[in-house]
PDB file of C-alpha atoms in Angstrom:
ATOM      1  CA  UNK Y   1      -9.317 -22.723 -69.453  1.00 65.00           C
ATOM      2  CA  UNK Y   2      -9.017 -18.918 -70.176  1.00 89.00           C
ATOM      3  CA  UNK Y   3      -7.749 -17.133 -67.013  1.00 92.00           C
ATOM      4  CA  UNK Y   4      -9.101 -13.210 -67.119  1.00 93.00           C
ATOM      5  CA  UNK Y   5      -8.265 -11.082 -64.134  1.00 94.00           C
ATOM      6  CA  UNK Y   6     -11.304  -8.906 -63.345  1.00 93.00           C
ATOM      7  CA  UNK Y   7     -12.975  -7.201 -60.737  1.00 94.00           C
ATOM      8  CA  UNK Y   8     -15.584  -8.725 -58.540  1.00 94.00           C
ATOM      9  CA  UNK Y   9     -18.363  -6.892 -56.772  1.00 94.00           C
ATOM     10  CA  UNK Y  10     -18.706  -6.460 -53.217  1.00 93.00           C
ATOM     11  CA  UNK Y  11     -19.501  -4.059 -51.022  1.00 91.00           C
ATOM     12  CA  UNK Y  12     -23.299  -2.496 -50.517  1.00 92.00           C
ATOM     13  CA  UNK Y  13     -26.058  -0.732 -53.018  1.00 93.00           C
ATOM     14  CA  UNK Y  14     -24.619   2.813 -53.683  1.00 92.00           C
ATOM     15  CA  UNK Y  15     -21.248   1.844 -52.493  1.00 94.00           C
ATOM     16  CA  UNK Y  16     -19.234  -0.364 -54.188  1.00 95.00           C
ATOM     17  CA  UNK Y  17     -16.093  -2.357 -53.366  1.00 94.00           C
ATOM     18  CA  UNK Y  18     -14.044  -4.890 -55.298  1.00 95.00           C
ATOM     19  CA  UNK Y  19     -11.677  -7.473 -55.266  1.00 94.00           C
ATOM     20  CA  UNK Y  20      -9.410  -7.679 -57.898  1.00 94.00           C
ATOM     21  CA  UNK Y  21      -9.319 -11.935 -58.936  1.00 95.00           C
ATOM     22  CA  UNK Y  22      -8.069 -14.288 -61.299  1.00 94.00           C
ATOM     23  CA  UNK Y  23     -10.902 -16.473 -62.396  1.00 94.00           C
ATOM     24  CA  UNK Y  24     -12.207 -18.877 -64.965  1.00 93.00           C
ATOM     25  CA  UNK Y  25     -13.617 -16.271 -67.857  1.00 89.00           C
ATOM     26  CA  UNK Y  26     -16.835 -18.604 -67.639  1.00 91.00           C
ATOM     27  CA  UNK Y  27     -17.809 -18.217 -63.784  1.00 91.00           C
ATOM     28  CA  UNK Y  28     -19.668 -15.707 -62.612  1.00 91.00           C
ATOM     29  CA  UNK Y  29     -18.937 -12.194 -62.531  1.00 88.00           C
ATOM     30  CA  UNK Y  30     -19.269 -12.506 -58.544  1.00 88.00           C
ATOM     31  CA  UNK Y  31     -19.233 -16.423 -58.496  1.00 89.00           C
ATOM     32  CA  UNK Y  32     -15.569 -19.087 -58.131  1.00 91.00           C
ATOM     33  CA  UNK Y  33     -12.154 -17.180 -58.626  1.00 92.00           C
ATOM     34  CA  UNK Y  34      -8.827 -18.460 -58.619  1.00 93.00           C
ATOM     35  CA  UNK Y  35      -7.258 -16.215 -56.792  1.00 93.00           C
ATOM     36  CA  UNK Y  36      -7.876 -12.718 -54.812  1.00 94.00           C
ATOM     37  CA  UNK Y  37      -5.078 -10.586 -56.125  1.00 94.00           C
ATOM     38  CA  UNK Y  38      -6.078  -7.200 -54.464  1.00 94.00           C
ATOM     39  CA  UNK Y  39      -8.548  -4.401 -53.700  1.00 95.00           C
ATOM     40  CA  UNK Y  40     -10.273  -1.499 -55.220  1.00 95.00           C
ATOM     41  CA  UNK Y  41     -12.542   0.908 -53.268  1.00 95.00           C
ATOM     42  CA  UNK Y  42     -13.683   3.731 -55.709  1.00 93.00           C
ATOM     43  CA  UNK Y  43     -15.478   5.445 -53.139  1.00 93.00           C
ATOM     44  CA  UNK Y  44     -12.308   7.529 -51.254  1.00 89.00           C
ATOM     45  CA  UNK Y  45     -10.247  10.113 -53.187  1.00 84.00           C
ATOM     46  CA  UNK Y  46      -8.173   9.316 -54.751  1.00 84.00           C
ATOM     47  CA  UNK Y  47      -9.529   5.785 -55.251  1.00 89.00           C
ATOM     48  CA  UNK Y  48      -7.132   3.270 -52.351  1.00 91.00           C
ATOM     49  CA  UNK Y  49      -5.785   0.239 -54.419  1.00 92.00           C
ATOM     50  CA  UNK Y  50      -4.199  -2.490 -52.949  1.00 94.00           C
ATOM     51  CA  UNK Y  51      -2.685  -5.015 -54.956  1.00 93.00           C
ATOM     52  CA  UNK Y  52      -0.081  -8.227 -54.742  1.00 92.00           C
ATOM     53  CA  UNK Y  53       1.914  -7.096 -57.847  1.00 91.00           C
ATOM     54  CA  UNK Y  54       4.414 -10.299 -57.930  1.00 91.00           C
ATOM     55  CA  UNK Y  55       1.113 -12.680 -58.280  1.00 92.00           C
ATOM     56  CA  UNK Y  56      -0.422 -10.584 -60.441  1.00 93.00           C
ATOM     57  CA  UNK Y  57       2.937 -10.987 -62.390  1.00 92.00           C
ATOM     58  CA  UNK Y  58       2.588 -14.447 -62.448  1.00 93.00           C
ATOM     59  CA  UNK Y  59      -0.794 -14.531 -63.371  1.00 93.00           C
ATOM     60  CA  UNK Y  60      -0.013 -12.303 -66.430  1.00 92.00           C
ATOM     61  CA  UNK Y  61       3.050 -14.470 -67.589  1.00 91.00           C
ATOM     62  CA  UNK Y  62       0.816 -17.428 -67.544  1.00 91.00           C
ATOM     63  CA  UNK Y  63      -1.241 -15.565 -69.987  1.00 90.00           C
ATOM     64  CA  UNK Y  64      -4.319 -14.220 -68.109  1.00 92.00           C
ATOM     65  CA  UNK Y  65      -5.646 -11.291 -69.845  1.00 93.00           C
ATOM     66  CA  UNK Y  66      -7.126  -8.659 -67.380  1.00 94.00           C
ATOM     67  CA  UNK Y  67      -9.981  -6.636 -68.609  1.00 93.00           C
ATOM     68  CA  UNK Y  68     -10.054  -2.701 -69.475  1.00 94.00           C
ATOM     69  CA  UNK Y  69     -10.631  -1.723 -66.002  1.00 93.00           C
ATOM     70  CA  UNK Y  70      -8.602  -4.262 -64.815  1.00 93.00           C
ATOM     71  CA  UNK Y  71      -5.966  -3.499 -66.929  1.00 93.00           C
ATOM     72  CA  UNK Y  72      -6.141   0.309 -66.082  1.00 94.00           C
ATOM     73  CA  UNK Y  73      -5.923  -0.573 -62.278  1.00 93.00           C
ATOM     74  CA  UNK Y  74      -2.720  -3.032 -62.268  1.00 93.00           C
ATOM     75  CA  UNK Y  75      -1.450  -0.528 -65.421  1.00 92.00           C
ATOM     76  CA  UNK Y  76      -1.831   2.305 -62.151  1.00 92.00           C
ATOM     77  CA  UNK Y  77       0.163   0.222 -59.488  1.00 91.00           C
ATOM     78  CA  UNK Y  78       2.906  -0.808 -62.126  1.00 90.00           C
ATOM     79  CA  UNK Y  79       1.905  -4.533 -62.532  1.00 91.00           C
ATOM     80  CA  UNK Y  80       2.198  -3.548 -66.310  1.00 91.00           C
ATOM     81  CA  UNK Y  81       5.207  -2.104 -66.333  1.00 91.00           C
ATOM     82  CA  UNK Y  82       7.161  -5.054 -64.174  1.00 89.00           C
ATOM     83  CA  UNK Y  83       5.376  -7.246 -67.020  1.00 90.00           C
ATOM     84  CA  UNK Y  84       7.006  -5.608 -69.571  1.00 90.00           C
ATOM     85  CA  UNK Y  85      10.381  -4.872 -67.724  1.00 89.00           C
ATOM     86  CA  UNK Y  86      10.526  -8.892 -66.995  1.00 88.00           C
ATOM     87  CA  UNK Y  87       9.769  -9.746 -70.797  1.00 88.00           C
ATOM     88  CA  UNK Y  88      12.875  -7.516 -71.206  1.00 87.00           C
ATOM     89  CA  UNK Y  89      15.076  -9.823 -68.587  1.00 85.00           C
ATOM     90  CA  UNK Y  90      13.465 -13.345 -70.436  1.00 84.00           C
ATOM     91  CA  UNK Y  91      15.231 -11.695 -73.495  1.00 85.00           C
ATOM     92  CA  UNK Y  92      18.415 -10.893 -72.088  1.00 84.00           C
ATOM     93  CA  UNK Y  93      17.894  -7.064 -72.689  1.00 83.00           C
ATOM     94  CA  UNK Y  94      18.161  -6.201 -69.013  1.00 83.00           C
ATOM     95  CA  UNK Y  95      19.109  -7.822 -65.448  1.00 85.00           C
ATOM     96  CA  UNK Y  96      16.768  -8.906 -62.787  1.00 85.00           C
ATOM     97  CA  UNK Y  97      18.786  -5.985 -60.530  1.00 87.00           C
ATOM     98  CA  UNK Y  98      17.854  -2.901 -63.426  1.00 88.00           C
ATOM     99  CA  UNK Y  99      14.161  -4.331 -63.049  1.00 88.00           C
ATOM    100  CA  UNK Y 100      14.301  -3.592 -59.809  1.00 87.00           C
ATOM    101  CA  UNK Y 101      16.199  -0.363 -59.929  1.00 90.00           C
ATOM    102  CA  UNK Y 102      13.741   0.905 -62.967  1.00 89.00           C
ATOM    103  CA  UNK Y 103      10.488  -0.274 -61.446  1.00 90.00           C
ATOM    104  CA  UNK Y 104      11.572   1.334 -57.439  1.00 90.00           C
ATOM    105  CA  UNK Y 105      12.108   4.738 -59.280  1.00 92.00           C
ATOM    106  CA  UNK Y 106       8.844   4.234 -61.232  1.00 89.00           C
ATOM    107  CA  UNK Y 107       7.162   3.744 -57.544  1.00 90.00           C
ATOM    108  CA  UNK Y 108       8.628   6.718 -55.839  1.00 91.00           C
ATOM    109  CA  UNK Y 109       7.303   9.319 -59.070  1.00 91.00           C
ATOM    110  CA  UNK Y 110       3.856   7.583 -58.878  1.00 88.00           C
ATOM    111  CA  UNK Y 111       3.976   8.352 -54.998  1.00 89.00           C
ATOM    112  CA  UNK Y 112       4.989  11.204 -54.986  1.00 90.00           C
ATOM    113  CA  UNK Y 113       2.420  12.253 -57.781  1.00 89.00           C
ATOM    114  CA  UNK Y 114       0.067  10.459 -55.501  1.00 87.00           C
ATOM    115  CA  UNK Y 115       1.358  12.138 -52.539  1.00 89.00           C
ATOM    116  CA  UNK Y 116       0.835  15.782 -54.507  1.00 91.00           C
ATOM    117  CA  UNK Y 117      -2.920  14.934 -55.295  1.00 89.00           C
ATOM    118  CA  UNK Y 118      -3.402  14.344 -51.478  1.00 88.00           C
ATOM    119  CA  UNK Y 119      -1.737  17.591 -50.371  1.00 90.00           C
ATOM    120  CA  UNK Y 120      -3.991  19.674 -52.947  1.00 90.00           C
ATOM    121  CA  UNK Y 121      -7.137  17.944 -51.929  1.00 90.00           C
ATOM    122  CA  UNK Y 122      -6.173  18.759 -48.711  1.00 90.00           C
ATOM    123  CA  UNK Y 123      -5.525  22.115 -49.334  1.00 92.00           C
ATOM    124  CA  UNK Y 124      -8.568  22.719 -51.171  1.00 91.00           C
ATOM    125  CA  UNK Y 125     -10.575  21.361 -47.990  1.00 91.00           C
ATOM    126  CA  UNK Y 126      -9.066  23.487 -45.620  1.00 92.00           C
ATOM    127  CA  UNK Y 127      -9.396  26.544 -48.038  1.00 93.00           C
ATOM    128  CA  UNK Y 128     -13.345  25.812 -48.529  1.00 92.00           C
ATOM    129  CA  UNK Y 129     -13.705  25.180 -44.435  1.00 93.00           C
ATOM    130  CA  UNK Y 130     -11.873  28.628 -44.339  1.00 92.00           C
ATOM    131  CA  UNK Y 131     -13.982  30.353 -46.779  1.00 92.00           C
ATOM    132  CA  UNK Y 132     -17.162  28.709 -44.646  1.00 92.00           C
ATOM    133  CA  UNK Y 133     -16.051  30.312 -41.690  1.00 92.00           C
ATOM    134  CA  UNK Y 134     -15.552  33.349 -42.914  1.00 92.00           C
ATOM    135  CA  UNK Y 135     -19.158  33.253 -44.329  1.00 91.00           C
ATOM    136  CA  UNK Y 136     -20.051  32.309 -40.772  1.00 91.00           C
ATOM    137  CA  UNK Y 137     -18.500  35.422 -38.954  1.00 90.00           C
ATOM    138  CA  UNK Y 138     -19.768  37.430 -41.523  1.00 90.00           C
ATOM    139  CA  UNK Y 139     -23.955  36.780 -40.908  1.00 89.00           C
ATOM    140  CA  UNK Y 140     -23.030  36.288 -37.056  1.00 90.00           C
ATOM    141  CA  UNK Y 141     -21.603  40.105 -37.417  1.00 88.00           C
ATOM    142  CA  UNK Y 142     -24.632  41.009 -39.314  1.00 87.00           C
ATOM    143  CA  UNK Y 143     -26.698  39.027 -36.650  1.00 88.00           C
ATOM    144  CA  UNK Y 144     -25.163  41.351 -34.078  1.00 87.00           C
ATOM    145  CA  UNK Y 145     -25.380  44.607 -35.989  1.00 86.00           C
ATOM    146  CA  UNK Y 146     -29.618  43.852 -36.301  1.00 85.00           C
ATOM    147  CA  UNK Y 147     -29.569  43.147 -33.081  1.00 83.00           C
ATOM    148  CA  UNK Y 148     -27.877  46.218 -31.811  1.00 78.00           C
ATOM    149  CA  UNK Y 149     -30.453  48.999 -32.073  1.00 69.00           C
ATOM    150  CA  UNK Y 150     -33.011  46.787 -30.427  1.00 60.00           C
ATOM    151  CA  UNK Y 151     -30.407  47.235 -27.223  1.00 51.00           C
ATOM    152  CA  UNK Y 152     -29.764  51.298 -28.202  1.00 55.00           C
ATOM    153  CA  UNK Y 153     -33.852  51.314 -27.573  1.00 54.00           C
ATOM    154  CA  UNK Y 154     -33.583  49.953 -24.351  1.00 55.00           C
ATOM    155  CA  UNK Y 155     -30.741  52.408 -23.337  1.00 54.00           C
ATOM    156  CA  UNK Y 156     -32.631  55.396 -23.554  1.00 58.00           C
ATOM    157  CA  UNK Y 157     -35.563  53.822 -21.354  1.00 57.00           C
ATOM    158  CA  UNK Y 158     -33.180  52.275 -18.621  1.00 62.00           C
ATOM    159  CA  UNK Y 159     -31.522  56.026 -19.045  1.00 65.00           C
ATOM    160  CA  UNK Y 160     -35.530  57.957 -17.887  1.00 59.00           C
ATOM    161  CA  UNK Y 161     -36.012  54.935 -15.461  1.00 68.00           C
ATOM    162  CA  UNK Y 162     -32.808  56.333 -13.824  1.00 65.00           C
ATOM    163  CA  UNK Y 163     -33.545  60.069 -14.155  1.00 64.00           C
ATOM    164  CA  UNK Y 164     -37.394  58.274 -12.705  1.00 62.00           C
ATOM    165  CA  UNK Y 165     -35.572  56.739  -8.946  1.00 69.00           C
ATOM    166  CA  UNK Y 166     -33.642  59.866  -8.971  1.00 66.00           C
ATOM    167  CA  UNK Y 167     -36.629  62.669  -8.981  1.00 66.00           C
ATOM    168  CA  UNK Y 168     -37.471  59.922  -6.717  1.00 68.00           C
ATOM    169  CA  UNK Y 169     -34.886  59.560  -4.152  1.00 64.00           C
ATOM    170  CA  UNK Y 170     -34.624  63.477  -4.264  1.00 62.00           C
ATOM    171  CA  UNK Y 171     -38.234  64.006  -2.740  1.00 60.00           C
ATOM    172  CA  UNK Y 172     -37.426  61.252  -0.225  1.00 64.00           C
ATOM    173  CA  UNK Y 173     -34.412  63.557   0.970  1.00 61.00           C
ATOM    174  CA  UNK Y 174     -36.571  66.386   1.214  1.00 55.00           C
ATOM    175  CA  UNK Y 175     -38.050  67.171   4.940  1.00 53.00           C
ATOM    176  CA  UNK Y 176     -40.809  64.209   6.167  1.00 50.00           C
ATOM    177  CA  UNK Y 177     -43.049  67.026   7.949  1.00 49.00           C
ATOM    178  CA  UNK Y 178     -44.093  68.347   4.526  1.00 50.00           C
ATOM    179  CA  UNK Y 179     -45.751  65.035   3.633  1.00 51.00           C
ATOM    180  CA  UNK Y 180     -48.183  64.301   5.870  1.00 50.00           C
ATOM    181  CA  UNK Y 181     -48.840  68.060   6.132  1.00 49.00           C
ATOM    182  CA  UNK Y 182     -50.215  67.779   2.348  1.00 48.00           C
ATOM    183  CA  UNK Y 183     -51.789  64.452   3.130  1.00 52.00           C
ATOM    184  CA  UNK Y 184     -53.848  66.114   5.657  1.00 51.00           C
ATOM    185  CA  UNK Y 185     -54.974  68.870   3.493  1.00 54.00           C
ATOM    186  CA  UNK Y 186     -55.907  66.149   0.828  1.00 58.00           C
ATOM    187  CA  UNK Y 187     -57.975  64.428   3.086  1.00 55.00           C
ATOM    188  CA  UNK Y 188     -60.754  66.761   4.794  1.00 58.00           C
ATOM    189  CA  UNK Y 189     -61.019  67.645   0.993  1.00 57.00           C
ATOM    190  CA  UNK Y 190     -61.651  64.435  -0.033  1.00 57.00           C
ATOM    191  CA  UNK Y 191     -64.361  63.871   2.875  1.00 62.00           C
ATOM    192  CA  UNK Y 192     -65.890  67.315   2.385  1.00 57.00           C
ATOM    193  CA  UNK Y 193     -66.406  66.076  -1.326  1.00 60.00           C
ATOM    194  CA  UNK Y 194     -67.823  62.934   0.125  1.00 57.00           C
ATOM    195  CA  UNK Y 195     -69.961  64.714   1.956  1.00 59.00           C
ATOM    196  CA  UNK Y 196     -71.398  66.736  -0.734  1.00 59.00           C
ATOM    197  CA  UNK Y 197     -71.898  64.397  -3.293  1.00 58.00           C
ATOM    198  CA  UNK Y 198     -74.694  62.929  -0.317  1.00 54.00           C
TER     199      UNK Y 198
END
């Protein structure tokens, strides 16, 4: 029975999601597996693996043959390289304790190249939502600028409403006896006009 260790669709239309499995190369691409050996989810950035790297190990000593993507995602997590790095202990070229010593420092480069990707993506973000901002303030400033001489405008006809209620308020000051004086001049005019028009 040929053992391949492949990916396995899941996940929904648009957005896929797999499991990483060692299966029967006959089943299904999505049908009986052997065993679930991790997780790939393509759609964050970077792409979040998680994978058991001792079973997929064992899987690989037993002779399972992982496909091209397959091979590229364990190759990515180091599955590859403690393959190789354990063929070297089975031949006596190195110790189970420089396996672990070579493949630790092979973790903490990939992490912190991993780490570095993270921290520019997050840069980059924070430089666009910046840059968006600044685009904002700018047509808000423009907004305000348009807007402005629609309120100059107004100032200059609040300014003759004033100069208006204070001609105003100046006649009121002025002496009441003069006012009904002229409104009883008005008024046998306005009947003696009345009066003629008959």
């Amino acid at each position: 029975m040929p053992v391949r260790i492949r990916l396995q669709r899941h996940g929904k239309k648009g957005k896929p999601f797999y499991w990483v499995v060692a299966a029967d190369s006959r089943s299904k691409r999505d049908g009986k597996f052997l065993e679930k050996l991790g997780t790939y989810n393509p759609n964050t950035n970077p792409a979040t693996i998680d994978i058991n790297v001792d079973n997929s190990v064992k899987w690989l000593q037993n002779g399972a043959q992982p496909t091209d993507t397959a091979r590229a995602i364990l190759s990515y997590k180091g599955v590859m390289l403690k393959h190789h790095l354990l063929g070297g202990v089975r031949k006596g070229a190195l110790t189970e304790e420089q396996v672990e010593e070579k493949f630790n420092a092979w973790l903490e480069e990939k992490e912190k190249g991993i780490q570095a990707k993270r921290d520019g993506l997050d840069k980059a973000k924070a430089e666009a939502r910046a840059k968006a901002l600044e685009a904002e303030k700018e047509v808000n400033e423009k907004r305000v600028a348009a807007a402005l001489p629609e309120v100059e405008e107004e100032a200059p006809a609040e300014e003759a409403e004033a100069a208006v209620e204070a001609t105003e308020a100046a006649a009121e000051e002025t002496p009441a006896v003069e006012e009904p004086a002229a409104e009883a001049e008005e008024a046998p005019a306005a009947e003696a006009e009345a009066k003629e028009e008959e």
